[in-house]
XYZ file of C-alpha atoms in Angstrom:
660
model
C 5.083 -24.063 -192.985
C 7.388 -23.000 -195.814
C 4.365 -21.738 -197.744
C 3.348 -19.687 -194.747
C 6.857 -18.208 -194.408
C 6.993 -17.474 -198.120
C 3.594 -15.845 -197.852
C 4.773 -13.664 -194.989
C 7.930 -12.692 -196.845
C 5.853 -11.851 -199.916
C 3.492 -9.766 -197.818
C 6.397 -7.840 -196.277
C 7.971 -7.246 -199.670
C 4.654 -6.069 -201.089
C 4.064 -3.810 -198.039
C 7.532 -2.282 -198.182
C 7.266 -1.835 -201.912
C 3.832 -0.306 -201.474
C 5.144 2.079 -198.813
C 8.002 3.297 -200.975
C 5.678 3.461 -203.908
C 3.234 5.611 -201.924
C 6.106 7.742 -200.627
C 7.310 8.236 -204.213
C 3.783 9.119 -205.291
C 3.338 11.554 -202.395
C 6.698 13.174 -202.997
C 5.942 13.486 -206.684
C 2.593 15.098 -205.910
C 4.156 17.549 -203.425
C 6.828 18.454 -205.963
C 4.038 19.211 -208.391
C 2.238 21.428 -205.880
C 5.475 23.277 -205.074
C 6.150 23.786 -208.753
C 2.573 25.000 -209.253
C 3.099 27.624 -206.524
C 6.269 28.861 -208.187
C 4.527 28.878 -211.541
C 1.881 31.149 -210.034
C 4.605 33.716 -209.292
C 5.934 33.454 -212.827
C 2.425 33.742 -214.278
C 1.966 37.101 -212.489
C 5.073 38.473 -214.205
C 7.622 37.667 -211.536
C 10.518 35.260 -211.448
C 10.736 32.104 -209.333
C 13.022 29.087 -209.176
C 13.986 26.358 -206.730
C 16.363 23.467 -206.348
C 15.719 19.986 -204.988
C 12.374 19.222 -203.338
C 12.224 16.252 -200.975
C 9.568 14.806 -198.689
C 9.922 12.231 -195.930
C 6.557 10.522 -195.391
C 7.428 8.970 -192.059
C 8.315 12.285 -190.370
C 6.131 14.300 -192.745
C 9.105 16.581 -193.441
C 9.280 18.755 -196.558
C 12.495 20.427 -197.713
C 13.000 22.880 -200.575
C 16.492 24.097 -201.517
C 17.830 27.114 -203.382
C 14.690 29.273 -203.581
C 14.888 32.513 -205.560
C 11.974 34.845 -206.378
C 11.572 38.307 -207.838
C 8.296 40.214 -207.720
C 6.698 41.783 -210.771
C 6.416 45.129 -208.977
C 8.662 48.019 -209.978
C 11.054 48.337 -208.351
C 11.127 44.565 -207.709
C 11.553 42.773 -204.380
C 13.998 39.878 -204.535
C 14.020 36.961 -202.062
C 16.571 34.152 -201.745
C 16.503 31.198 -199.341
C 19.169 28.492 -199.139
C 16.634 26.001 -197.771
C 13.247 25.706 -196.105
C 12.441 22.682 -193.969
C 8.942 21.996 -192.621
C 8.424 19.047 -190.262
C 5.144 17.525 -189.159
C 3.391 18.991 -192.172
C -0.294 18.522 -192.759
C -3.303 19.984 -194.517
C -6.261 20.448 -192.166
C -8.387 21.542 -195.122
C -7.905 22.457 -198.746
C -7.221 26.107 -197.914
C -4.690 25.683 -195.057
C -1.213 24.253 -194.615
C 0.207 23.372 -191.198
C 3.519 22.261 -189.739
C 4.839 21.498 -186.284
C 7.986 23.443 -187.108
C 9.429 25.387 -190.045
C 13.029 26.463 -190.441
C 14.486 28.723 -193.148
C 18.246 28.982 -193.631
C 20.082 31.979 -195.132
C 17.125 34.164 -196.025
C 17.992 37.301 -198.032
C 15.581 40.079 -199.058
C 16.496 42.955 -201.351
C 14.106 45.860 -201.949
C 14.234 49.288 -203.553
C 12.275 52.479 -203.130
C 9.855 53.519 -205.900
C 11.195 54.373 -209.340
C 13.105 57.642 -209.438
C 14.951 56.986 -206.170
C 18.163 55.024 -205.629
C 17.461 53.613 -202.173
C 18.412 49.943 -201.756
C 17.708 47.892 -198.625
C 18.959 44.347 -198.016
C 18.093 42.007 -195.144
C 20.053 38.835 -194.324
C 18.700 36.293 -191.837
C 20.934 33.246 -191.177
C 18.092 31.303 -189.550
C 14.404 31.847 -188.870
C 12.156 29.279 -187.202
C 8.419 28.963 -186.559
C 6.563 26.584 -184.222
C 2.971 25.325 -184.432
C 2.589 26.987 -187.798
C -0.533 27.283 -189.931
C -1.071 29.373 -193.039
C -2.769 29.596 -196.439
C -2.074 26.645 -198.703
C -1.717 28.832 -201.789
C -0.091 32.096 -202.690
C -2.171 35.280 -202.396
C -3.609 37.009 -205.418
C -1.138 39.641 -206.655
C -2.045 43.301 -205.944
C -3.959 45.305 -208.522
C -1.059 47.734 -208.912
C 2.686 47.346 -208.715
C 3.212 50.084 -206.095
C 5.443 49.437 -203.111
C 2.625 50.384 -200.730
C 0.291 47.777 -202.279
C 3.019 45.151 -202.017
C 3.587 45.981 -198.341
C -0.149 45.759 -197.718
C -0.246 42.353 -199.442
C 2.621 41.092 -197.284
C 0.912 42.400 -194.130
C -2.365 40.708 -195.085
C -0.543 37.431 -195.808
C 1.348 37.734 -192.539
C -1.913 38.314 -190.698
C -3.300 35.068 -192.091
C -0.585 33.051 -190.326
C -0.890 31.272 -187.005
C 2.121 30.285 -184.890
C 3.017 29.950 -181.247
C 6.346 31.635 -182.018
C 8.581 32.856 -184.818
C 12.211 33.520 -183.923
C 15.309 34.819 -185.681
C 18.487 34.825 -183.540
C 20.035 37.499 -185.752
C 19.094 39.799 -188.624
C 21.609 41.940 -190.508
C 21.030 44.499 -193.210
C 22.454 47.256 -195.341
C 20.921 50.444 -196.683
C 22.315 52.586 -199.491
C 20.727 55.824 -200.650
C 22.852 56.074 -203.800
C 23.597 59.666 -202.753
C 26.827 60.460 -200.812
C 25.097 63.332 -199.013
C 22.367 61.005 -197.686
C 24.838 58.179 -197.163
C 24.646 54.469 -196.515
C 24.489 52.286 -193.450
C 24.362 48.908 -191.784
C 21.967 47.615 -189.138
C 21.481 44.447 -187.106
C 18.880 42.885 -184.795
C 19.426 40.165 -182.221
C 16.842 37.702 -180.920
C 13.819 38.805 -182.902
C 10.770 36.983 -181.503
C 7.054 37.004 -182.372
C 4.753 35.248 -179.899
C 1.206 33.921 -180.171
C 0.159 34.870 -183.694
C -3.525 34.211 -184.299
C -6.433 35.779 -186.181
C -4.320 38.654 -187.447
C -2.949 39.620 -184.039
C 0.468 39.157 -182.478
C 0.621 39.078 -178.698
C 4.179 40.433 -178.570
C 7.118 41.298 -180.806
C 10.472 41.658 -179.044
C 14.041 42.442 -180.083
C 16.839 42.170 -177.530
C 19.117 44.607 -179.329
C 19.284 46.729 -182.462
C 22.408 48.487 -183.754
C 23.093 50.666 -186.775
C 25.976 52.520 -188.400
C 25.406 55.270 -190.955
C 27.988 57.152 -193.024
C 27.181 60.385 -194.835
C 29.156 63.042 -196.721
C 26.997 66.201 -196.479
C 29.963 68.508 -197.189
C 32.310 66.084 -198.923
C 33.800 64.872 -195.626
C 32.632 61.489 -194.261
C 30.628 61.598 -191.036
C 29.823 58.445 -189.092
C 26.844 57.952 -186.773
C 26.252 54.829 -184.680
C 23.256 53.764 -182.627
C 22.426 51.059 -180.101
C 18.887 50.217 -178.922
C 18.043 47.630 -176.261
C 14.843 45.734 -175.482
C 12.438 46.870 -178.172
C 8.950 45.438 -177.573
C 5.539 45.836 -179.201
C 2.453 44.489 -177.437
C -0.820 43.375 -179.059
C 0.019 44.081 -182.702
C -3.008 44.092 -185.041
C -1.858 43.251 -188.585
C -5.408 43.425 -189.954
C -5.646 47.030 -188.767
C -2.299 47.813 -190.413
C -3.503 46.342 -193.706
C -6.765 48.295 -193.508
C -4.837 51.546 -193.045
C -2.896 50.924 -196.288
C -5.957 49.796 -198.264
C -6.640 52.324 -201.073
C -10.312 51.284 -200.990
C -10.535 52.906 -197.539
C -9.388 56.355 -198.661
C -12.611 57.842 -197.228
C -12.542 55.826 -194.002
C -12.125 58.301 -191.130
C -12.098 55.637 -188.400
C -9.014 55.126 -186.244
C -7.549 51.595 -186.319
C -5.301 50.677 -183.410
C -2.167 48.839 -184.582
C -0.168 48.666 -181.316
C -1.378 48.543 -177.755
C 2.094 49.610 -176.632
C 5.621 50.069 -177.934
C 8.505 50.306 -175.472
C 12.289 50.344 -175.543
C 15.164 50.239 -173.134
C 18.316 52.320 -173.433
C 18.961 53.996 -176.799
C 22.338 55.593 -177.573
C 23.413 57.594 -180.625
C 27.008 58.742 -181.081
C 28.659 60.814 -183.788
C 32.302 61.453 -184.496
C 31.748 65.196 -184.879
C 28.487 65.694 -183.017
C 26.994 65.179 -179.557
C 26.374 61.820 -177.899
C 22.672 61.269 -177.164
C 21.226 58.687 -174.779
C 17.636 57.782 -173.896
C 17.030 55.483 -170.924
C 13.633 54.337 -172.164
C 10.608 55.088 -174.317
C 6.957 54.095 -174.080
C 4.036 54.833 -176.405
C 0.487 53.518 -175.856
C -2.585 53.146 -178.057
C -0.927 53.727 -181.433
C -3.181 53.786 -184.462
C -4.076 55.588 -187.649
C -6.993 56.383 -189.937
C -6.841 55.544 -193.659
C -8.459 58.790 -194.824
C -5.402 60.763 -193.744
C -2.512 58.301 -193.847
C -2.019 58.285 -197.611
C 1.645 57.246 -197.854
C 1.546 56.637 -201.596
C 0.409 60.203 -202.206
C 3.220 61.534 -199.984
C 5.864 59.478 -201.812
C 4.548 60.763 -205.130
C 5.259 64.364 -204.082
C 8.936 63.715 -203.234
C 11.077 65.009 -206.123
C 13.520 62.536 -207.637
C 17.278 62.963 -207.477
C 18.976 65.695 -205.444
C 17.164 68.679 -206.970
C 15.664 71.122 -204.483
C 11.854 71.039 -204.493
C 10.057 74.004 -205.987
C 7.885 76.146 -203.673
C 4.812 74.394 -205.089
C 6.334 70.963 -204.444
C 7.375 72.002 -200.940
C 3.832 73.155 -200.147
C 2.402 69.894 -201.470
C 4.849 67.858 -199.370
C 3.958 69.905 -196.268
C 0.264 69.374 -196.914
C 0.747 65.601 -197.265
C 2.893 65.504 -194.127
C 0.232 67.483 -192.232
C -2.386 64.923 -193.232
C -0.166 62.103 -191.946
C 0.039 63.830 -188.547
C -3.742 64.149 -188.630
C -3.970 60.445 -189.410
C -1.761 59.119 -186.581
C -2.892 58.707 -182.983
C -0.684 58.141 -179.926
C -2.619 57.914 -176.689
C 0.325 58.549 -174.362
C 4.009 58.783 -175.171
C 6.947 59.204 -172.811
C 10.705 59.479 -173.302
C 12.700 58.948 -170.094
C 16.245 59.870 -169.197
C 17.247 61.880 -172.265
C 20.810 63.207 -172.094
C 23.191 64.877 -174.526
C 26.931 65.416 -174.039
C 28.529 68.331 -175.874
C 31.961 69.964 -175.534
C 30.399 73.239 -174.402
C 28.112 71.687 -171.798
C 25.316 69.216 -172.416
C 22.135 68.462 -170.527
C 19.960 65.779 -168.929
C 16.181 65.516 -169.095
C 14.155 63.334 -166.742
C 11.172 62.879 -169.058
C 9.316 64.125 -172.103
C 5.570 63.404 -172.358
C 3.194 63.872 -175.274
C 0.064 62.631 -177.018
C -1.145 63.028 -180.585
C -4.566 62.958 -182.219
C -5.995 64.730 -185.245
C -2.671 66.479 -185.814
C -2.563 68.041 -182.323
C -0.731 67.210 -179.121
C -2.885 67.225 -176.018
C 0.119 68.471 -174.058
C 3.815 68.422 -174.828
C 5.813 68.559 -171.584
C 9.454 68.217 -170.571
C 10.408 67.703 -166.932
C 13.581 67.581 -164.896
C 15.967 69.511 -167.174
C 19.520 69.861 -165.847
C 22.053 71.604 -168.090
C 25.433 73.277 -167.977
C 26.638 76.536 -169.525
C 29.948 78.413 -169.211
C 28.213 80.853 -166.813
C 26.798 78.127 -164.566
C 24.082 75.448 -164.215
C 20.595 75.688 -165.728
C 17.702 73.787 -164.170
C 14.054 73.437 -165.143
C 11.383 71.544 -163.260
C 8.737 71.574 -166.006
C 7.950 73.189 -169.355
C 4.733 72.431 -171.221
C 3.019 73.536 -174.418
C -0.752 73.090 -174.453
C -2.439 71.628 -177.526
C 0.181 72.232 -180.222
C -1.374 71.993 -183.700
C 1.492 70.267 -185.545
C -0.503 69.776 -188.740
C -1.478 73.438 -188.754
C 2.136 74.443 -188.127
C 3.267 72.427 -191.155
C 0.619 74.050 -193.331
C 1.597 77.472 -192.036
C 5.285 76.731 -192.704
C 4.405 75.820 -196.277
C 3.279 79.415 -196.765
C 6.806 80.530 -195.830
C 8.532 78.225 -198.340
C 8.855 80.818 -201.094
C 11.682 83.277 -200.235
C 10.451 85.612 -202.984
C 7.164 86.052 -201.102
C 7.793 86.713 -197.381
C 4.799 86.039 -195.110
C 2.496 88.932 -194.346
C 2.071 90.096 -190.707
C -1.506 88.814 -190.583
C -0.313 85.346 -191.653
C 2.319 85.307 -188.913
C -0.327 86.410 -186.392
C -2.400 83.397 -187.381
C 0.219 81.127 -185.760
C -1.195 82.125 -182.349
C -4.160 79.838 -183.000
C -1.809 76.821 -183.297
C -1.097 76.867 -179.554
C -3.396 77.247 -176.555
C -0.857 78.119 -173.906
C 2.470 77.447 -172.214
C 3.723 76.801 -168.699
C 7.165 76.980 -167.107
C 7.986 75.902 -163.530
C 11.107 75.803 -161.409
C 13.558 77.504 -163.777
C 17.004 78.550 -162.533
C 19.736 80.036 -164.713
C 22.769 82.317 -164.345
C 21.987 86.026 -164.712
C 24.596 87.577 -167.007
C 27.969 87.516 -165.208
C 26.680 88.356 -161.740
C 27.462 84.879 -160.421
C 23.902 84.709 -159.066
C 20.877 82.962 -160.572
C 17.526 84.165 -161.810
C 14.695 82.029 -160.410
C 11.319 81.497 -162.045
C 8.831 79.692 -159.825
C 6.042 79.852 -162.407
C 5.145 81.423 -165.736
C 1.767 80.345 -167.086
C 0.194 81.812 -170.200
C -3.190 80.680 -171.534
C -5.391 82.095 -174.241
C -8.569 81.153 -176.045
C -11.993 82.314 -177.182
C -10.593 82.952 -180.637
C -12.079 85.522 -182.971
C -10.608 84.172 -186.176
C -6.973 83.497 -185.277
C -6.855 86.203 -182.571
C -7.566 85.248 -178.932
C -9.950 87.530 -177.062
C -9.269 85.924 -173.685
C -5.879 85.489 -172.017
C -4.270 85.060 -168.620
C -0.660 85.458 -167.514
C 0.718 84.320 -164.166
C 4.369 84.958 -163.324
C 6.335 84.410 -160.112
C 10.035 85.097 -160.418
C 13.038 86.732 -158.761
C 16.538 87.704 -159.740
C 19.570 89.751 -158.728
C 19.961 93.391 -159.663
C 22.673 94.315 -162.149
C 25.070 97.027 -161.014
C 26.018 97.750 -164.632
C 22.433 98.623 -165.594
C 21.755 102.367 -165.072
C 18.051 101.684 -164.635
C 18.707 99.362 -161.676
C 21.353 101.413 -159.862
C 18.759 103.527 -158.029
C 17.126 100.374 -156.640
C 20.516 99.066 -155.570
C 21.186 102.373 -153.879
C 18.095 101.848 -151.686
C 19.585 98.626 -150.338
C 17.966 96.084 -152.654
C 20.181 93.324 -154.064
C 17.414 91.355 -155.822
C 13.921 91.929 -157.146
C 10.942 89.552 -156.878
C 7.888 89.735 -159.132
C 4.475 88.156 -158.555
C 2.087 88.901 -161.441
C -1.450 87.757 -162.219
C -3.005 89.361 -165.286
C -6.206 88.412 -167.074
C -8.140 89.881 -169.996
C -11.503 88.901 -171.434
C -13.816 90.244 -174.156
C -17.545 89.587 -173.937
C -19.308 89.816 -177.275
C -22.816 90.228 -175.873
C -21.922 93.391 -173.911
C -19.074 94.441 -176.250
C -16.911 94.971 -173.186
C -13.211 94.297 -172.720
C -11.882 93.982 -169.171
C -8.390 93.770 -167.732
C -9.330 91.909 -164.582
C -7.685 90.413 -161.546
C -4.463 92.153 -162.544
C -2.133 92.020 -159.539
C 1.596 92.613 -159.322
C 3.887 92.376 -156.308
C 7.476 93.575 -156.195
C 8.970 91.676 -153.301
C 9.970 93.912 -150.401
C 8.561 96.997 -152.108
C 4.882 97.129 -153.051
C 1.814 95.217 -154.193
C -0.579 96.646 -156.779
C -3.773 95.571 -158.477
C -5.792 97.050 -161.302
C -9.087 96.635 -163.074
C -9.508 98.469 -166.374
C -12.568 98.172 -168.572
C -13.359 99.296 -172.110
C -16.842 99.688 -173.585
C -18.283 99.390 -177.079
C -15.495 97.059 -178.286
C -16.628 95.599 -181.656
C -15.740 92.107 -182.843
C -13.897 93.542 -185.864
C -11.191 94.950 -183.568
C -9.733 91.427 -183.410
C -9.318 91.258 -187.179
C -5.917 90.188 -188.489
C -6.256 93.011 -190.997
C -4.474 95.911 -189.221
C -6.291 98.588 -191.219
C -9.704 97.172 -190.331
C -8.742 96.744 -186.680
C -7.459 100.330 -186.463
C -10.612 101.693 -188.100
C -12.909 99.859 -185.684
C -10.784 100.863 -182.677
C -12.160 104.412 -183.009
C -15.467 103.108 -181.595
C -13.936 101.938 -178.313
C -14.804 103.968 -175.203
C -13.052 104.129 -171.856
C -14.744 102.402 -168.922
C -14.052 102.428 -165.209
C -10.519 102.173 -163.837
C -9.545 101.082 -160.336
C -5.954 101.031 -159.047
C -4.818 99.800 -155.630
C -1.265 100.079 -154.298
C -0.085 98.685 -150.978
C 3.247 99.839 -149.590
C 5.507 96.946 -148.532
C 8.624 99.072 -147.981
C 8.991 101.025 -151.196
C 8.187 104.360 -149.481
C 10.791 103.850 -146.746
C 13.433 102.891 -149.342
C 12.608 105.952 -151.453
C 12.756 108.224 -148.375
C 16.074 106.713 -147.273
C 17.565 107.191 -150.732
C 16.352 110.826 -150.866
C 17.813 111.438 -147.399
C 21.237 110.156 -148.498
C 21.137 112.200 -151.687
C 20.224 115.418 -149.793
C 22.321 114.573 -146.712
C 19.385 115.095 -144.383
C 17.521 112.951 -141.851
C 14.847 110.516 -142.934
C 12.093 112.496 -141.188
C 13.181 115.641 -142.988
C 13.334 113.774 -146.270
C 9.817 112.409 -145.807
C 8.443 115.863 -145.023
C 10.210 117.332 -148.064
C 8.704 114.707 -150.366
C 5.229 115.282 -148.948
C 5.616 119.047 -149.440
C 6.655 118.544 -153.077
C 3.577 116.363 -153.654
C 1.213 118.926 -152.119
C 2.794 121.818 -154.018
C 2.518 119.985 -157.336
C -1.041 118.972 -156.563
C -2.110 122.515 -155.835
C -1.494 123.458 -159.468
C -3.371 120.400 -160.739
C -6.352 121.038 -158.473
C -7.136 124.328 -160.242
C -8.114 122.410 -163.412
C -9.630 119.360 -161.719
C -11.192 119.725 -158.250
C -11.044 115.956 -157.695
C -7.265 116.104 -157.956
C -7.039 117.757 -154.543
C -8.398 114.632 -152.877
C -5.964 112.500 -154.833
C -3.036 114.665 -153.721
C -4.162 114.480 -150.103
C -4.410 110.694 -150.247
C -1.012 110.404 -151.916
C 0.523 112.574 -149.183
C -0.949 110.340 -146.456
C 0.379 107.301 -148.397
C 3.911 108.715 -148.119
C 3.546 109.923 -144.524
C 2.415 106.525 -143.166
C 4.436 103.408 -144.179
C 2.433 100.266 -144.964
C -0.588 102.220 -146.260
C -2.886 100.995 -149.035
C -3.896 103.617 -151.616
C -6.945 103.085 -153.862
C -7.788 105.315 -156.836
C -11.000 105.006 -158.859
C -11.581 106.757 -162.171
C -15.112 106.906 -163.612
C -15.664 108.479 -167.051
C -17.900 111.562 -166.929
C -19.386 110.674 -170.312
C -18.398 108.884 -173.465
C -14.612 109.042 -173.677
C -13.187 107.614 -176.930
C -10.024 105.684 -176.133
C -8.121 106.896 -179.207
C -8.849 110.524 -178.238
C -7.806 109.808 -174.644
C -4.419 108.460 -175.807
C -3.831 111.631 -177.799
C -4.648 113.806 -174.779
C -2.308 111.808 -172.549
C 0.529 112.681 -174.924
C -0.346 116.375 -175.351
C -2.238 117.430 -172.198
C -2.342 114.790 -169.394
C -4.299 117.087 -167.073
C -7.045 117.531 -169.631
C -7.135 113.769 -170.142
C -7.535 113.296 -166.379
C -10.365 115.827 -166.362
C -12.484 113.386 -168.393
C -12.908 111.230 -165.235
C -14.323 111.576 -161.755
C -11.548 110.752 -159.278
C -12.088 108.968 -155.956
C -9.293 108.036 -153.563
C -9.044 106.281 -150.227
C -6.211 105.184 -147.946
C -6.169 102.489 -145.326
C -3.684 100.568 -143.225
């Protein structure tokens, strides 16, 4: 019995000793693997050190203290960690490392911008934790170059190789210092940073409950402080592999778009300044965000930024603009919306319900603002909607680069080329004070579209305008209208032009204008033999080719809506006679003047007769048609209109009709 007990005791002692011996062996092996990983950093030219390494076999918990690394890149990236603890560690295969949970305490990252700049950025994270973690067992191969962009790409690729159900950091704090008082320095902080469901290079969601920042600058020697507060930042379906591909220099010729975010959204965002306005945004959403490597060459853009505070030369400015234009061409935003934008200023301020936009290939599909409500010293300003159609931002940057040299002002033809950067504009529901009348001007609609470009010049355009406003008693040109009893004027305009290359014709078509309470008119004017070269941005060439243009048919229609009665009433008051007498006097003047004109142009007699009937009968519609009697050069016609209008009129056959 004693032998049996002694045997059992011996077995227990041997087992316990074997366990601790195995634990010592395992811990020694893990220490060696940890040291080998740090040695890999040192072998690549960086610096790496650590404190105590311990491993508990029973709980499979690994702890490493006092980690400090410095990359070999210039400028270097420095990382410090007080301790990293991984529990439930395992190695599913030789290439992967797993852990039930990982916790890092007091993480600090310090990075600088590329050489030649003084920017310093520091992040401090008191605690960061990961659950259900799996990642590469070894460190990645260092990048081929030491550029900051390559390092970021390496970190993104390594991050995309991780798998975790969640990674959380209750708080993140940081500082940023430009090294330049004019550009300033600042502090920022994040609360409750969370990454969910990381797998196969994708992150289901990244959320931040709150982000704050404080920046201090001295642009004119006097400190200025700006603070910001952003709530509920979220990114959905983040593709880290796509982000790494965009930064890959081997894909410099890849013109494919890679979507990085399915959606980015935020809650309220507030920016305040001690000497400036307070700005608030209720929310922001952007969908389908991606980029294409062929255009998004960040390293090339950074290389064009001059070091220090020296102003860039015109050549450097043009190069920077060109690089920035390519970045706009490389970024895609399917749909973006800013909601509830407001700005408070001592002299007024404004609120904006929404701002919508999209971006692809350097152009916005439509840039629209809606629900504007502002204040001015004269009164409120309201706008239902304002939109720009297809703004070419990249082209605008390139065009601006041509204006960067003050010694060489842009030529008129270059400025004209900016028309091609926009396809149209629309304004709806605009109300604003009119001078100091105390009454508003109202714009129901102004819509302007153009296209069918010949070079940078549009050969097709349409303008629609519906607006009204009060008359100004201080304006001599408006006093006569006020004298007729009008207190406001309404305008309804629809004007379209189109050039057809096959027939070489240019037509002013569907041109209608209505002055509320007065008259409605329409016109159709055509030109023949209009060559393509007329639309040249070279003014000399355009003027030379304009000599070939010939006048076509002209048709004018005027419908009286009260203008005749107002004119008669005003004439009656001026002459102190009755309205009937005033009307007869006006008709007599028309017939007497027409009698002289009829001697040189027989058709004029019919026109005079129709005009007299138009005045005699209120509410009449007058139509005048002019048909050229032969080839009538437009340039010659303009000269005749200035020197001898009757002779100019004699070049056409006149037809008139009146109807109620």
